[in-house]
Amino acid sequence: KEIYNMGINTFAGSLGVALYNDNGFVQVLKYSNVSSLPSYNGWSTLPINSITIPTTVSVGTYKLYCVYKATSESDWQIVRGKVGTANYLNVTTSATNITFSAPTDVMPQLTVNSINVTGNVYQNKTGRFSVNITNTGGEYNSAIELYLKSSVDQSITNVLTENVNIASGETKTIYMYDSVKVVPGQYVLSIMYDPLNSSSSSATLTPVSNVTNVSVLAEPTGATALSLSSAIAFPNQTNVDKNNAKLTAVVKNTGGYFENKLIAFIFPVSGGSSLTYIGYQDAMIDTNEEATFTFSGSIDLDPSQYMIAVFYLNSSNKWTRVLPTNYSSLTFTLTDNISSIVENQYSNDVQVYPNPSSDILYLKSDDRVRTIRICDLLGKQLQILYPDTNGEIQVPVETLAPGTYILRMETDNAVKTTKFIKK
């Protein structure tokens, strides 16, 4: 069995195999010491050729895992397996026999509940699609592909690909945005996935039943004309948390199709050049469409009064203020409320593991994580990261003293906090 070190530190300690039951750790059966396992894909073959299960192990059912323990640690940790493959064997002990078997429920099984389209679909413009999927098999960690196939000519196909993670038993909505490179006409949308979890372009894709019909229209023309339907707003403009600012704007397009950037620039109250910005994002607004946008993030400025205004990037690649001017700017007071997180209700849906952790804490998020902050229980910030990605994210915690800490995760859609323990 090959074991890879995917962390940022060289590993020194012990590798072995251990029995677990429904209550957790039972017993290490055999282990061997490893002096140095390099970081980032350093690997070692598990130095164990045979194992014996002692007669002191009670009759029952168990799972046999590969485990590791760093030199400085006292507890064994389970080695994580490749997604889509089991990292354990089933073990059954009786008075006379011991049997081993491989799990049979590790392969994913996806079902598409619905395929939806937002707005019109245009040739050479970004299509906005969403797919609701349920996984009744093992964890899925590979690509799904959305096929846009002509109802007339089956050879005309546009493919959108998205790498996703869907846990066993999970139902998830996946948003897929990509340019539509087909001629105008009638098309059928369908989904395919990789049942082998191979994450390989040569993987054999399997179709998922459920299709949706869609019309692709000719590429739109005409100048963009964006305006605000109401004044931009913070939840409380007299108390904007510099660590979690969130501005909303309702934008309507009365001109040609808009597909470009939106941003909220921050200025001194007296005017002049912008000091920073929040909410830089891609936006797609069809003719006569109205949409609500959130401009969120951290504002790295001293607490004080500032002015914020919403802009869009025009066809000449110049930032243009969204009109009317009395709706698109706002004076606000920036404050530092980092200590208030100790009073917040903690989120139950933040996935961090292992917890407790000794060196690396893993965080899983479907949304793109902009900022991760680690604070003590009094709210003092000790560490900040800017991963700007989604999926599984490594958070190094080896420099923290043993104790309980608060992790605050900021995405484009939400701010969530949870507690973890550093061993």
XYZ file of C-alpha atoms in Angstrom, residues 28-308:
281
model
C -2.966 -0.958 16.454
C -2.029 -4.336 14.995
C 1.368 -3.494 13.556
C 3.454 -0.420 12.767
C 6.858 0.677 11.547
C 8.834 3.893 11.964
C 9.488 6.290 9.072
C 12.311 8.804 9.464
C 11.433 11.192 6.615
C 8.480 11.433 4.220
C 8.855 14.592 2.060
C 5.985 17.066 1.718
C 3.782 17.390 -1.353
C 3.550 13.897 -2.829
C 6.403 12.296 -0.903
C 5.422 8.651 -0.671
C 6.283 5.411 1.070
C 5.185 1.818 0.720
C 3.573 0.692 3.965
C 6.421 -1.399 5.471
C 4.147 -4.208 6.676
C 3.867 -7.539 4.871
C 1.621 -9.468 7.249
C -0.572 -8.848 10.264
C -2.043 -10.935 13.054
C -5.237 -10.143 14.895
C -4.748 -11.024 18.577
C -7.098 -13.424 20.309
C -7.854 -10.639 22.775
C -9.902 -8.870 20.077
C -13.567 -9.544 20.787
C -15.840 -11.327 18.321
C -17.516 -8.764 16.087
C -17.223 -6.554 12.995
C -14.436 -4.041 12.434
C -12.737 -1.887 9.850
C -9.027 -2.178 9.146
C -7.385 1.200 8.349
C -3.899 2.409 7.539
C -2.907 4.845 10.285
C -0.118 7.288 11.045
C 1.284 9.068 14.080
C 3.880 11.850 13.991
C 6.804 11.634 16.402
C 5.414 14.511 18.482
C 1.883 13.072 18.703
C 0.251 10.550 21.003
C -2.844 9.616 18.965
C -3.112 7.617 15.753
C -4.785 9.231 12.736
C -6.536 7.442 9.852
C -4.871 7.790 6.456
C -7.334 9.327 4.012
C -7.957 7.351 0.823
C -8.266 8.447 -2.775
C -11.789 9.659 -3.451
C -13.862 6.879 -4.970
C -11.774 4.116 -3.416
C -12.128 2.652 0.065
C -9.401 3.380 2.623
C -10.336 0.350 4.736
C -11.194 -3.355 4.694
C -14.151 -4.912 6.471
C -13.089 -7.426 9.131
C -15.352 -9.986 10.804
C -14.072 -12.091 13.696
C -15.783 -15.180 15.086
C -14.750 -17.866 17.563
C -13.028 -19.840 14.803
C -12.507 -17.535 11.767
C -11.400 -14.110 10.648
C -12.710 -12.867 7.289
C -11.708 -9.811 5.268
C -13.776 -8.152 2.544
C -13.593 -5.014 0.444
C -16.421 -2.451 0.731
C -18.851 -2.546 -2.160
C -20.508 0.858 -1.751
C -17.651 3.178 -2.747
C -18.630 3.816 -6.375
C -20.697 6.963 -6.988
C -24.198 6.820 -8.452
C -25.531 10.152 -9.709
C -29.121 11.028 -10.539
C -30.038 14.329 -12.213
C -33.162 15.810 -10.657
C -33.357 18.848 -12.940
C -31.446 20.922 -15.498
C -32.357 24.616 -15.501
C -31.473 27.590 -17.689
C -31.277 31.193 -16.438
C -32.429 33.752 -18.994
C -31.914 33.398 -22.729
C -29.093 31.399 -24.297
C -27.182 33.225 -27.025
C -24.586 32.141 -29.566
C -21.030 33.164 -28.479
C -22.261 34.391 -25.079
C -22.069 32.776 -21.664
C -24.856 30.312 -20.983
C -26.119 30.118 -17.407
C -27.095 26.581 -16.449
C -27.760 24.826 -13.140
C -27.982 21.106 -12.464
C -29.501 19.533 -9.360
C -27.876 16.135 -8.675
C -28.284 13.451 -6.010
C -25.505 10.953 -5.262
C -26.801 7.651 -3.865
C -23.397 5.907 -4.099
C -19.926 6.619 -2.755
C -18.291 10.051 -2.731
C -17.912 11.615 -6.192
C -14.882 13.767 -6.975
C -14.484 14.199 -10.712
C -16.021 16.096 -13.614
C -19.551 16.385 -14.865
C -20.171 17.472 -18.445
C -23.219 19.231 -19.816
C -23.869 18.474 -23.481
C -25.719 20.933 -25.699
C -26.732 18.802 -28.661
C -28.698 19.864 -31.722
C -32.158 18.370 -32.126
C -31.508 18.232 -35.881
C -27.796 17.499 -36.326
C -26.415 15.237 -33.567
C -22.839 16.138 -34.560
C -23.242 19.746 -33.385
C -22.296 19.594 -29.714
C -21.196 22.160 -27.136
C -19.688 20.774 -23.908
C -19.444 22.530 -20.524
C -17.243 20.861 -17.898
C -17.217 21.399 -14.151
C -15.144 19.569 -11.522
C -17.347 18.795 -8.525
C -17.386 16.985 -5.206
C -20.650 15.354 -4.130
C -20.660 13.411 -0.875
C -22.450 10.104 -0.473
C -26.156 10.750 0.057
C -25.823 14.444 -0.847
C -28.070 16.462 -3.156
C -26.325 19.465 -4.673
C -27.046 22.224 -7.179
C -24.106 22.856 -9.523
C -23.870 26.084 -11.530
C -22.216 25.874 -14.938
C -21.314 29.024 -16.887
C -19.511 28.867 -20.211
C -19.535 30.289 -23.717
C -22.083 28.695 -26.061
C -20.300 27.859 -29.331
C -23.156 26.576 -31.480
C -25.313 28.070 -34.202
C -28.811 29.314 -33.323
C -31.440 26.598 -33.171
C -33.145 24.000 -30.960
C -30.968 21.895 -28.637
C -31.182 19.241 -25.936
C -29.251 19.548 -22.653
C -27.975 16.352 -21.038
C -25.464 15.418 -18.308
C -22.640 12.844 -18.269
C -20.353 11.876 -15.390
C -17.320 9.705 -14.637
C -18.421 6.673 -12.546
C -14.784 5.602 -12.036
C -13.813 8.872 -10.284
C -10.697 8.901 -12.436
C -10.571 12.678 -13.109
C -9.074 11.740 -16.470
C -9.931 13.085 -19.915
C -9.823 9.500 -21.183
C -12.393 8.348 -18.625
C -15.489 6.576 -19.905
C -18.360 8.951 -19.272
C -21.821 7.668 -18.420
C -25.010 9.558 -19.334
C -27.427 10.495 -16.584
C -31.109 10.283 -17.502
C -33.094 13.534 -17.608
C -32.790 16.067 -20.420
C -34.002 19.624 -21.047
C -34.824 21.404 -24.302
C -33.397 24.867 -24.944
C -33.407 27.444 -27.753
C -30.109 29.092 -28.730
C -30.674 32.596 -30.095
C -28.503 34.653 -32.443
C -25.715 36.702 -30.851
C -27.263 39.913 -29.479
C -26.224 43.385 -30.598
C -26.754 46.880 -29.207
C -25.162 49.104 -26.581
C -25.433 48.278 -22.882
C -27.502 50.594 -20.685
C -27.206 49.692 -17.003
C -29.077 51.516 -14.271
C -29.879 51.015 -10.603
C -33.477 50.293 -9.666
C -32.869 51.470 -6.094
C -30.066 52.938 -4.005
C -27.107 50.688 -3.150
C -27.122 49.661 0.520
C -25.202 48.119 3.397
C -27.217 46.386 6.139
C -26.057 49.254 8.383
C -24.091 52.030 6.704
C -23.041 53.505 10.081
C -21.371 50.232 11.134
C -19.720 48.370 8.227
C -17.442 45.588 9.479
C -14.093 45.922 7.685
C -13.668 42.153 7.925
C -17.063 41.388 6.400
C -18.433 44.207 4.279
C -21.478 43.374 2.146
C -23.105 45.843 -0.238
C -26.181 45.041 -2.363
C -27.237 46.636 -5.638
C -30.262 45.988 -7.889
C -29.170 46.523 -11.502
C -31.375 46.644 -14.607
C -30.246 46.499 -18.230
C -32.427 48.484 -20.645
C -29.935 48.176 -23.508
C -28.105 45.359 -25.287
C -26.890 42.176 -23.577
C -24.277 42.891 -20.876
C -21.505 40.405 -20.165
C -18.576 42.009 -18.372
C -17.322 43.079 -14.923
C -18.947 44.844 -11.984
C -17.077 46.323 -9.035
C -17.593 48.579 -6.011
C -14.787 51.145 -5.626
C -14.104 52.826 -2.277
C -13.046 56.496 -2.177
C -12.253 59.128 0.438
C -15.381 61.025 1.465
C -13.862 64.148 -0.087
C -13.436 62.369 -3.449
C -10.336 61.644 -5.484
C -8.774 58.350 -6.559
C -10.145 55.036 -5.337
C -8.465 53.517 -2.263
C -9.540 49.912 -2.763
C -12.542 47.868 -3.918
C -14.790 44.931 -3.052
C -16.982 42.567 -5.045
C -15.056 42.418 -8.341
C -17.125 39.930 -10.340
C -18.404 38.719 -13.705
C -21.951 39.721 -14.505
C -24.414 38.714 -17.213
C -27.593 40.797 -17.569
C -29.927 40.294 -20.510
C -31.985 43.045 -22.134
C -34.762 44.160 -19.735
C -33.402 41.819 -17.040
C -33.101 43.004 -13.438
C -30.667 41.270 -11.079
C -29.446 41.739 -7.511
C -25.672 41.700 -6.955
C -23.679 41.432 -3.732
C -20.312 43.175 -3.381
C -18.590 41.569 -0.407
C -15.176 41.063 1.140
C -12.673 42.589 3.525
C -11.771 46.277 3.352
C -8.134 46.799 4.319
C -8.518 50.408 5.463
C -8.465 52.079 8.863
C -11.841 52.565 10.561
C -13.244 55.886 9.353
C -15.801 57.357 6.950
C -15.559 56.533 3.235
C -17.618 56.685 0.055
C -18.453 53.641 -2.087
